[in-house]
CSV table of C-alpha atoms in Angstrom, one decimal:
chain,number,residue,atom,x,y,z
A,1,UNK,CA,18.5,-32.5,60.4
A,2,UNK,CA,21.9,-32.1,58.5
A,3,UNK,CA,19.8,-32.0,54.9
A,4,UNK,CA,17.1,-29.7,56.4
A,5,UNK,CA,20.2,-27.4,57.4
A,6,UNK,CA,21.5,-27.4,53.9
A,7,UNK,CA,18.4,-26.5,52.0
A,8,UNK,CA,17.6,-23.6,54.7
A,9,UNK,CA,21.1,-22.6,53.8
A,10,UNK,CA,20.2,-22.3,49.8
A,11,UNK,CA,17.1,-21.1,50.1
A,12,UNK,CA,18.8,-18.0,52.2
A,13,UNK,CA,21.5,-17.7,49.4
A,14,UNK,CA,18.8,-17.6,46.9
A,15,UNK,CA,17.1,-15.1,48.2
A,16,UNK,CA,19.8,-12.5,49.7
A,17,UNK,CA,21.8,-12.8,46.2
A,18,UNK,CA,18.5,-13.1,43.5
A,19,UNK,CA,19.8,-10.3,41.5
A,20,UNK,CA,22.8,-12.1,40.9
A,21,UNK,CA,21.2,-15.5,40.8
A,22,UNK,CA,19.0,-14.4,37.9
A,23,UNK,CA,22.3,-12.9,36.2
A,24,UNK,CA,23.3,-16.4,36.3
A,25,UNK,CA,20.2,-18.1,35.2
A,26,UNK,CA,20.4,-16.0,32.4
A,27,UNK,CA,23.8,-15.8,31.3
A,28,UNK,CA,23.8,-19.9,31.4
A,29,UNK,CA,20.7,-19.8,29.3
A,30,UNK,CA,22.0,-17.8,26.7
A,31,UNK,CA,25.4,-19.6,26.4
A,32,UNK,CA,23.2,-22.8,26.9
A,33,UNK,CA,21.0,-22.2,24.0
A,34,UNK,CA,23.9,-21.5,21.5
A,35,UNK,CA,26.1,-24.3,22.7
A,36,UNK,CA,22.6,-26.5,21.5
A,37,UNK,CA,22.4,-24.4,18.1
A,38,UNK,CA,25.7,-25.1,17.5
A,39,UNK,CA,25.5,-28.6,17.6
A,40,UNK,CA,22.4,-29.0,15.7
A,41,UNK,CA,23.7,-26.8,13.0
A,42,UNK,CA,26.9,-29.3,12.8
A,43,UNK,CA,24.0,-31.9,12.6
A,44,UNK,CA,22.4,-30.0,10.2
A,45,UNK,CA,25.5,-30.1,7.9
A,46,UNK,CA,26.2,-33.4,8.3
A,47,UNK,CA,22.6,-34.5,7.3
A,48,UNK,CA,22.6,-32.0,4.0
A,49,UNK,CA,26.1,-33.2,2.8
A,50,UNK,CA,25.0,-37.2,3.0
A,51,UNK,CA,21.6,-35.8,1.3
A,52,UNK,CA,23.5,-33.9,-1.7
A,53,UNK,CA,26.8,-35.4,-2.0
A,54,UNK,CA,24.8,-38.8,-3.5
A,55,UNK,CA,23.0,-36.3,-6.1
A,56,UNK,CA,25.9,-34.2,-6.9
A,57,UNK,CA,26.5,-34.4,-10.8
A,58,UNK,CA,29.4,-32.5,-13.0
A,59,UNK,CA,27.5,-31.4,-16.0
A,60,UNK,CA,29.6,-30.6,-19.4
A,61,UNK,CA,27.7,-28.4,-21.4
A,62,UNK,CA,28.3,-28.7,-25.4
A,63,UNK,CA,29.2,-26.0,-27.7
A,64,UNK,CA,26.2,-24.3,-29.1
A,65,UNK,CA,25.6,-21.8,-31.9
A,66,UNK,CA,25.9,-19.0,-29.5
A,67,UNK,CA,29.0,-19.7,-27.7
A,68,UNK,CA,31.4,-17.8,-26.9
A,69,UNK,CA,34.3,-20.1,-25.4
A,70,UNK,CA,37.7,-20.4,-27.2
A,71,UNK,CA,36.5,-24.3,-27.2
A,72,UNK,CA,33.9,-23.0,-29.6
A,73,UNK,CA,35.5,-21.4,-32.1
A,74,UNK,CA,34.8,-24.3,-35.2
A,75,UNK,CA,31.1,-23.3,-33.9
A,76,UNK,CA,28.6,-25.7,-32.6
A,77,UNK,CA,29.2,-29.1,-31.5
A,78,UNK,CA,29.7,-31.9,-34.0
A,79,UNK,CA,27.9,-35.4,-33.8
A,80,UNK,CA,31.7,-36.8,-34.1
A,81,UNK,CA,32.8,-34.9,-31.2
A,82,UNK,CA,29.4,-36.1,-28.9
A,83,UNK,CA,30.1,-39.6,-29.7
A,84,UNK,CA,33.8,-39.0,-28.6
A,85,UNK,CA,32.8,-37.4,-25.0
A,86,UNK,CA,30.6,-40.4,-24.5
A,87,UNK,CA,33.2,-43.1,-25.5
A,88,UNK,CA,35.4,-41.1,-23.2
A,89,UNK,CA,33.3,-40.8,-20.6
A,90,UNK,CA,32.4,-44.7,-20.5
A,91,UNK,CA,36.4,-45.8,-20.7
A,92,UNK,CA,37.6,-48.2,-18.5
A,93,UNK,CA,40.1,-45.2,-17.6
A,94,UNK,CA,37.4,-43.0,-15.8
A,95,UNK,CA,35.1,-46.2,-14.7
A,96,UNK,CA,36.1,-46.0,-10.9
A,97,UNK,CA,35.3,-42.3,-11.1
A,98,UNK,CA,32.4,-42.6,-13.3
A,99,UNK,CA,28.6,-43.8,-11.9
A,100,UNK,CA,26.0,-43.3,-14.4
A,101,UNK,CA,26.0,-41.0,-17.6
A,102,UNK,CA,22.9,-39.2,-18.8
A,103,UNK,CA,22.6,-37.0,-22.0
A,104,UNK,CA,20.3,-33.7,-21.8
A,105,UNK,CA,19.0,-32.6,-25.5
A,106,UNK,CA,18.0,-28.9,-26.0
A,107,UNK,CA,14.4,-29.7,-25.6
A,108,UNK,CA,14.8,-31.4,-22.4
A,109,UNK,CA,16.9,-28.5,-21.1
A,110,UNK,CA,14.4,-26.0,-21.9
A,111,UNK,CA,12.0,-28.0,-20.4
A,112,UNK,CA,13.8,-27.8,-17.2
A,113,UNK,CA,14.2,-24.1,-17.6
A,114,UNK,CA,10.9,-23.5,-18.1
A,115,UNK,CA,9.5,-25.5,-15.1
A,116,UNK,CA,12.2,-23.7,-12.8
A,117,UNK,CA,11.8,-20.7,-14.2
A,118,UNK,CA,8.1,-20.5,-14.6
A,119,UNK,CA,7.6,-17.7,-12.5
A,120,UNK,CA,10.1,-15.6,-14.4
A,121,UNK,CA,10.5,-13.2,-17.5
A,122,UNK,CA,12.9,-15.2,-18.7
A,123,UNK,CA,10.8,-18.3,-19.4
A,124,UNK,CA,8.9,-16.1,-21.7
A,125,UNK,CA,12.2,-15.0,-23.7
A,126,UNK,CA,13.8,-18.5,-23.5
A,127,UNK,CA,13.5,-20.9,-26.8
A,128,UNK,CA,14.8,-24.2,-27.5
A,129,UNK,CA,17.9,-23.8,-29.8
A,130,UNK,CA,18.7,-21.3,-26.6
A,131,UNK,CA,19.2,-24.0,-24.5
A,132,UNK,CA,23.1,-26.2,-24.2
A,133,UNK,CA,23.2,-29.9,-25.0
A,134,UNK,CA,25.3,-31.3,-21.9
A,135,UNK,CA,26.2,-34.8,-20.3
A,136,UNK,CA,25.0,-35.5,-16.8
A,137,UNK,CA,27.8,-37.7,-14.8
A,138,UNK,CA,27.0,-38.8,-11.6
A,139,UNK,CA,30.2,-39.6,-9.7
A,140,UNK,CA,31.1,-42.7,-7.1
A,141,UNK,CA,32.7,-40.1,-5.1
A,142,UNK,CA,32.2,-36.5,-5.9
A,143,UNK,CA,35.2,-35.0,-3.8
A,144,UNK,CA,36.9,-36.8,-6.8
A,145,UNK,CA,35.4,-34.2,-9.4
A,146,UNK,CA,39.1,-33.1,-10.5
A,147,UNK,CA,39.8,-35.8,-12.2
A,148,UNK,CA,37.0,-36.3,-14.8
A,149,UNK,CA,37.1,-32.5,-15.1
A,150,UNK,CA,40.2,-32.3,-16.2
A,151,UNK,CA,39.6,-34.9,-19.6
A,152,UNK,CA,37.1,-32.5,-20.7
A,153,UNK,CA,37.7,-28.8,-19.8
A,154,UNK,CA,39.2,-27.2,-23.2
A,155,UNK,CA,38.0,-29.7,-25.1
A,156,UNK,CA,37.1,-28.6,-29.0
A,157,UNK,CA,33.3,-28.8,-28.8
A,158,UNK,CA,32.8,-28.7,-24.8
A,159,UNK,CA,31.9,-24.7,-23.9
A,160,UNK,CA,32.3,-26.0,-19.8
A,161,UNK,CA,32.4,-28.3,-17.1
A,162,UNK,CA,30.5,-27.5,-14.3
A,163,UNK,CA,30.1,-29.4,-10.6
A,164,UNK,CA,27.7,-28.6,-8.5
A,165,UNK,CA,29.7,-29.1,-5.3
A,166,UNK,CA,30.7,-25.3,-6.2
A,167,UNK,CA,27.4,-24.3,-5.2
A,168,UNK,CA,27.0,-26.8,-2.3
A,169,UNK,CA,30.3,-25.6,-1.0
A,170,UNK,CA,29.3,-22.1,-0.8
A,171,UNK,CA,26.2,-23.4,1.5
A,172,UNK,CA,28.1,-25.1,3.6
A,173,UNK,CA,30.5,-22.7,4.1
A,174,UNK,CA,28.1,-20.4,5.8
A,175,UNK,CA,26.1,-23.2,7.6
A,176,UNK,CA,29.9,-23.9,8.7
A,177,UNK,CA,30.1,-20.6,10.1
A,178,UNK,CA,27.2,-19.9,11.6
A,179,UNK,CA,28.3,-23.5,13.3
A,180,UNK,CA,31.4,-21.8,14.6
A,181,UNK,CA,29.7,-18.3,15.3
A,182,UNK,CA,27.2,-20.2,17.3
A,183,UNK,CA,30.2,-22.2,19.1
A,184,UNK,CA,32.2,-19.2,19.5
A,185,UNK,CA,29.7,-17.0,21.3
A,186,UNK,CA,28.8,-19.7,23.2
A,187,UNK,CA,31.9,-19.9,24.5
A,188,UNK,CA,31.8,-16.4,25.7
A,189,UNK,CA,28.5,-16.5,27.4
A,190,UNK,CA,30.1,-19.6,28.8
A,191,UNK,CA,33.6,-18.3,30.4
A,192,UNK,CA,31.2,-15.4,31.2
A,193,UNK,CA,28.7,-17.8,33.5
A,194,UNK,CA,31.6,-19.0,35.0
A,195,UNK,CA,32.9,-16.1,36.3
A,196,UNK,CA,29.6,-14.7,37.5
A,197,UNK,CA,29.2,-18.3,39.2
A,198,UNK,CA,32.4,-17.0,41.5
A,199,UNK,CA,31.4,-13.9,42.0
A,200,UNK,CA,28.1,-14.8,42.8
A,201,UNK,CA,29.6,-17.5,45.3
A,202,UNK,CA,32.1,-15.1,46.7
A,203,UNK,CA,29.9,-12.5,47.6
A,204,UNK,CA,27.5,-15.1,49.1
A,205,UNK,CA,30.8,-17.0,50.9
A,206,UNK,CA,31.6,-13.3,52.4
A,207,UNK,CA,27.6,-12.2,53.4
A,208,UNK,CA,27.6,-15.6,55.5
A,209,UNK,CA,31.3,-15.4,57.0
A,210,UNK,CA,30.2,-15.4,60.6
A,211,UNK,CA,28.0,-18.1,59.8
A,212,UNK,CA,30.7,-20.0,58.3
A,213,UNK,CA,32.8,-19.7,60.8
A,214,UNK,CA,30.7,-20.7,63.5
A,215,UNK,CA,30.0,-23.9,61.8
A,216,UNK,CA,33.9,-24.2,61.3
A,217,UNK,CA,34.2,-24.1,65.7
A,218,UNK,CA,31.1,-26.4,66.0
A,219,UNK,CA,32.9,-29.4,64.2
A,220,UNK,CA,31.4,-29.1,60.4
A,221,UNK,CA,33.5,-30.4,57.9
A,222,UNK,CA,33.9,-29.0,54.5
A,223,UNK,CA,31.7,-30.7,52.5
A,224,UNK,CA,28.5,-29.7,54.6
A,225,UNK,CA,30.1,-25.9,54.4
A,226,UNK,CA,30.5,-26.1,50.9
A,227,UNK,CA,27.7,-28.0,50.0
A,228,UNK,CA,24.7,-25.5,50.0
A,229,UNK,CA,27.0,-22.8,47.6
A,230,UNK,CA,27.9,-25.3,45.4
A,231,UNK,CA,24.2,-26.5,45.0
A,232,UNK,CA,22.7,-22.8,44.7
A,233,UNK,CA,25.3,-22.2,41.4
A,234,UNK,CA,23.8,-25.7,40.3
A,235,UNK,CA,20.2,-24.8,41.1
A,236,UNK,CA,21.0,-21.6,39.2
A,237,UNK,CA,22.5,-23.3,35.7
A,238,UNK,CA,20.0,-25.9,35.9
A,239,UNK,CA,16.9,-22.9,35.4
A,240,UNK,CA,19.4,-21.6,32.9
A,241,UNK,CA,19.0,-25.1,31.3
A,242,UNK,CA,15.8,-25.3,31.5
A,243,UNK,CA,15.4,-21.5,30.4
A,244,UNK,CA,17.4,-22.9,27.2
A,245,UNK,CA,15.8,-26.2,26.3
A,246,UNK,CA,12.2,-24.0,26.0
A,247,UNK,CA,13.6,-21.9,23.7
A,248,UNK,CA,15.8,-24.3,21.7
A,249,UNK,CA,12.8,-26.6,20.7
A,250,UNK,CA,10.5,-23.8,19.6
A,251,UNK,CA,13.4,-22.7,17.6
A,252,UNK,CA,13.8,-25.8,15.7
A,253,UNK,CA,9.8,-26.5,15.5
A,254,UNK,CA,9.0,-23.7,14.2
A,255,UNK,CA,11.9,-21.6,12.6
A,256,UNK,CA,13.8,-24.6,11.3
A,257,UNK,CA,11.3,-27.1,10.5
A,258,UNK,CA,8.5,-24.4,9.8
A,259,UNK,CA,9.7,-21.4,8.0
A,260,UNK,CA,13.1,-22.0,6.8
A,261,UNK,CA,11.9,-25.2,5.3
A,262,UNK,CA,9.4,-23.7,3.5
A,263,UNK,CA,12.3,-20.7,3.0
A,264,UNK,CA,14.7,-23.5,1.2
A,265,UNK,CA,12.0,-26.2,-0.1
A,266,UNK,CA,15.3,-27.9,-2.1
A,267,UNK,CA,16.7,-29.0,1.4
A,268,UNK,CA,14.6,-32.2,2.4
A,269,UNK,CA,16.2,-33.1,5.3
A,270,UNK,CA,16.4,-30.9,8.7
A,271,UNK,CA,17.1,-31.3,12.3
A,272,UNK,CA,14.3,-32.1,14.2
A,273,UNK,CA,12.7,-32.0,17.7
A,274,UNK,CA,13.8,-35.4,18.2
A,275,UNK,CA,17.8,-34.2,17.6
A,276,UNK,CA,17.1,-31.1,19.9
A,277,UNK,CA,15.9,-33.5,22.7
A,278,UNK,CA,18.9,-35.5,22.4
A,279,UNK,CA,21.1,-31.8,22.9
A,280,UNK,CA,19.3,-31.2,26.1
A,281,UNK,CA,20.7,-33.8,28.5
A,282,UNK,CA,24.4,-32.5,26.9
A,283,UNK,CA,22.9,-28.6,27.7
A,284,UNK,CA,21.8,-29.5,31.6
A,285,UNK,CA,25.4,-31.6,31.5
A,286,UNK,CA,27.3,-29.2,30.9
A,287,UNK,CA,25.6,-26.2,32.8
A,288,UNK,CA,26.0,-28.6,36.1
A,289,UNK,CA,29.4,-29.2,35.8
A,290,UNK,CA,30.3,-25.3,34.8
A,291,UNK,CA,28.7,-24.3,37.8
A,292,UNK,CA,29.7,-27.0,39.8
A,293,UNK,CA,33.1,-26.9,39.1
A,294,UNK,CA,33.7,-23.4,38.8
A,295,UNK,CA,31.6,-22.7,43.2
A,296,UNK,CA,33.7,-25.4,44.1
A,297,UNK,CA,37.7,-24.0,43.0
A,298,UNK,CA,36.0,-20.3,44.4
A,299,UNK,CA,35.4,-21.6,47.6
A,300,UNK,CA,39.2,-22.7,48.9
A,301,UNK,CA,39.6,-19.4,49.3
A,302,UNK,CA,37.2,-17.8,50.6
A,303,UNK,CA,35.6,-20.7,53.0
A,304,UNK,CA,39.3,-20.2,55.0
A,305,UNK,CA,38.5,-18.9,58.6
C-alpha cells in the first residue's frame, strides 16, 4: 500500500511540474553529455601521446648548398663533419638518450616529399639537390629531447635540429583544451541542474503542503514524505542520462570514428564505442547522486510543518 502511495505521489509531481521536469531532463542531458566528452577526450589524449611519443624522432638536418644558417657559412656539409655527428651521436655519452640512428640521403628525402606532397605544386618544382641530408634519432624517452639537442644545435655543418614533439605539443594543447572546455561547461550545466533540481522540488514541496502536512498528523515519517520528491529529481536525471548516452555514442560512431578519422587519417588510434559505454554508468552515476543529493538538502526546509 505504502509503495503504491509513493509512486501515485511521483506520478502527480510529474505531471503538475512537467515544464520544469523537462527543464531538468534537459539541462542534466546537456551537462551529462559534456561531462562524457570530456572524459573521452582525456582518453583520447592519452591514447595519441602512447601512440606518438614511441615514434617521435629529433631530426638534424645538414647544411646544404642553399642554406642560409650562420652554421652554414663554410657552405655545404663536409663528409668529415657527417662522420663526426654520427660518432657523436653513437657515444657512450648520449647512449641512454639515444635509441636508434637513421641517415636520410637527398634522394630519399625527395622521395618522401614527393609521396606527401603528391598532390601539390610543389612536388612539381621540388628536385633532389633541393632536398637536406639529415640524421633520424629516435629517443628512449623523448621528454628528454633537450639534451641531445643541445650537442648539435650551432654546430658547423648542422643548418637545425628539429623535434617533432613541437608539433605534437601544439595538438595536444588544443585536444587539452577542448578537454577542459568540455569539463568546464559541464560544470555549469551541472551547478545549473542542481539548482533547478531545488527549485523544481521546492515548488513541488509547496503545491503539495497540505498534503504534506496531513501525512505529518497521520504518523508518516520522513523518509516516506521525502521519498517520492527525491525519486521524481532522480527519475528526471536519469531521462537526462539516458537523453545523453544516445547522443554521446552517435557522436563518437560517427563524428569521431567516422569523419574525423577520415579528417586526420595520421591519427590511428581513437576512442571508441566500447570507451563511451564504459562513460555511461559514470554519466547515470553521477546524474543520480546530483539530483539525489541536491532534493534531499532542499527538502529540510521546506518539508517543516
Amino acid at each position: 500500500m505504502r509503495f503504491q502511495f509513493i509512486l501515485s505521489e511521483i506520478g502527480i509531481g510529474l505531471r503538475r511540474n512537467l515544464s520544469m521536469t523537462v527543464s531538468v531532463i534537459l539541462v542534466t542531458a546537456v551537462s551529462l553529455f559534456l561531462l562524457g566528452f570530456g572524459i573521452l577526450t582525456q582518453k583520447q589524449v592519452s591514447l595519441m601521446k602512447g601512440y606518438w611519443f614511441d615514434k617521435v624522432q629529433v631530426s638534424i638536418f645538414l647544411c646544404g648548398t642553399e642554406s642560409v644558417a650562420a652554421s652554414c657559412a663554410s657552405g655545404e656539409v663536409t663528409q668529415v663533419q657527417k662522420d663526426q655527428i654520427l660518432a657523436d651521436l653513437n657515444s657512450p655519452q648520449l647512449d641512454p638518450y639515444v635509441a636508434e640512428v637513421y641517415y636520410e640521403s637527398k634522394q630519399e628525402a625527395f622521395d618522401r616529399f614527393r609521396e606527401q606532397a603528391k598532390n601539390s605544386v610543389l612536388a612539381d618544382n621540388a628536385s633532389v639537390d633541393m632536398m637536406p641530408e639529415s640524421y633520424r634519432v629516435k629517443l628512449r624517452d623523448p621528454k628528454q629531447y633537450r639534451t641531445v639537442a643541445e650537442q648539435f644545435e650551432n654546430r658547423a655543418g648542422v643548418e637545425s635540429v628539429q623535434d617533432q614533439n613541437v608539433v605534437l605539443d601544439r595538438l595536444f594543447t588544443l585536444l587539452n583544451g577542448l578537454k577542459w572546455g568540455a569539463w568546464g561547461i559541464a560544470f555549469v550545466t551541472l551547478a545549473t541542474a542542481v539548482l533547478l533540481v531545488a527549485t523544481t522540488i521546492r515548488l513541488a514541496a509547496f503545491t503539495r503542503r497540505r498534503e504534506t502536512g496531513i501525512m505529518r498528523l497521520v504518523g508518516a515519517s520522513n523518509l516516506v514524505i521525502q521519498l517520492p520528491f527525491i525519486l521524481e529529481s532522480m527519475i528526471a536525471a536519469a531521462v537526462g542520462a539516458l537523453v545523453a548516452s544516445a547522443v554521446l555514442i552517435p557522436v563518437v560512431a560517427v563524428v569521431i570514428k567516422g569523419w574525423l578519422a577520415g579528417q586526420l587519417p595520421f591519427v590511428t588510434q581513437w576512442v571508441g564505442v566500447g570507451n563511451a559505454l564504459f562513460v555511461l554508468p559514470w554519466m547515470f552515476i553521477t546524474g543520480l547522486l546530483i539530483a539525489g543529493v541536491s532534493a534531499f538538502f532542499s527538502l529540510l526546509k521546506y518539508l517543516k510543518v
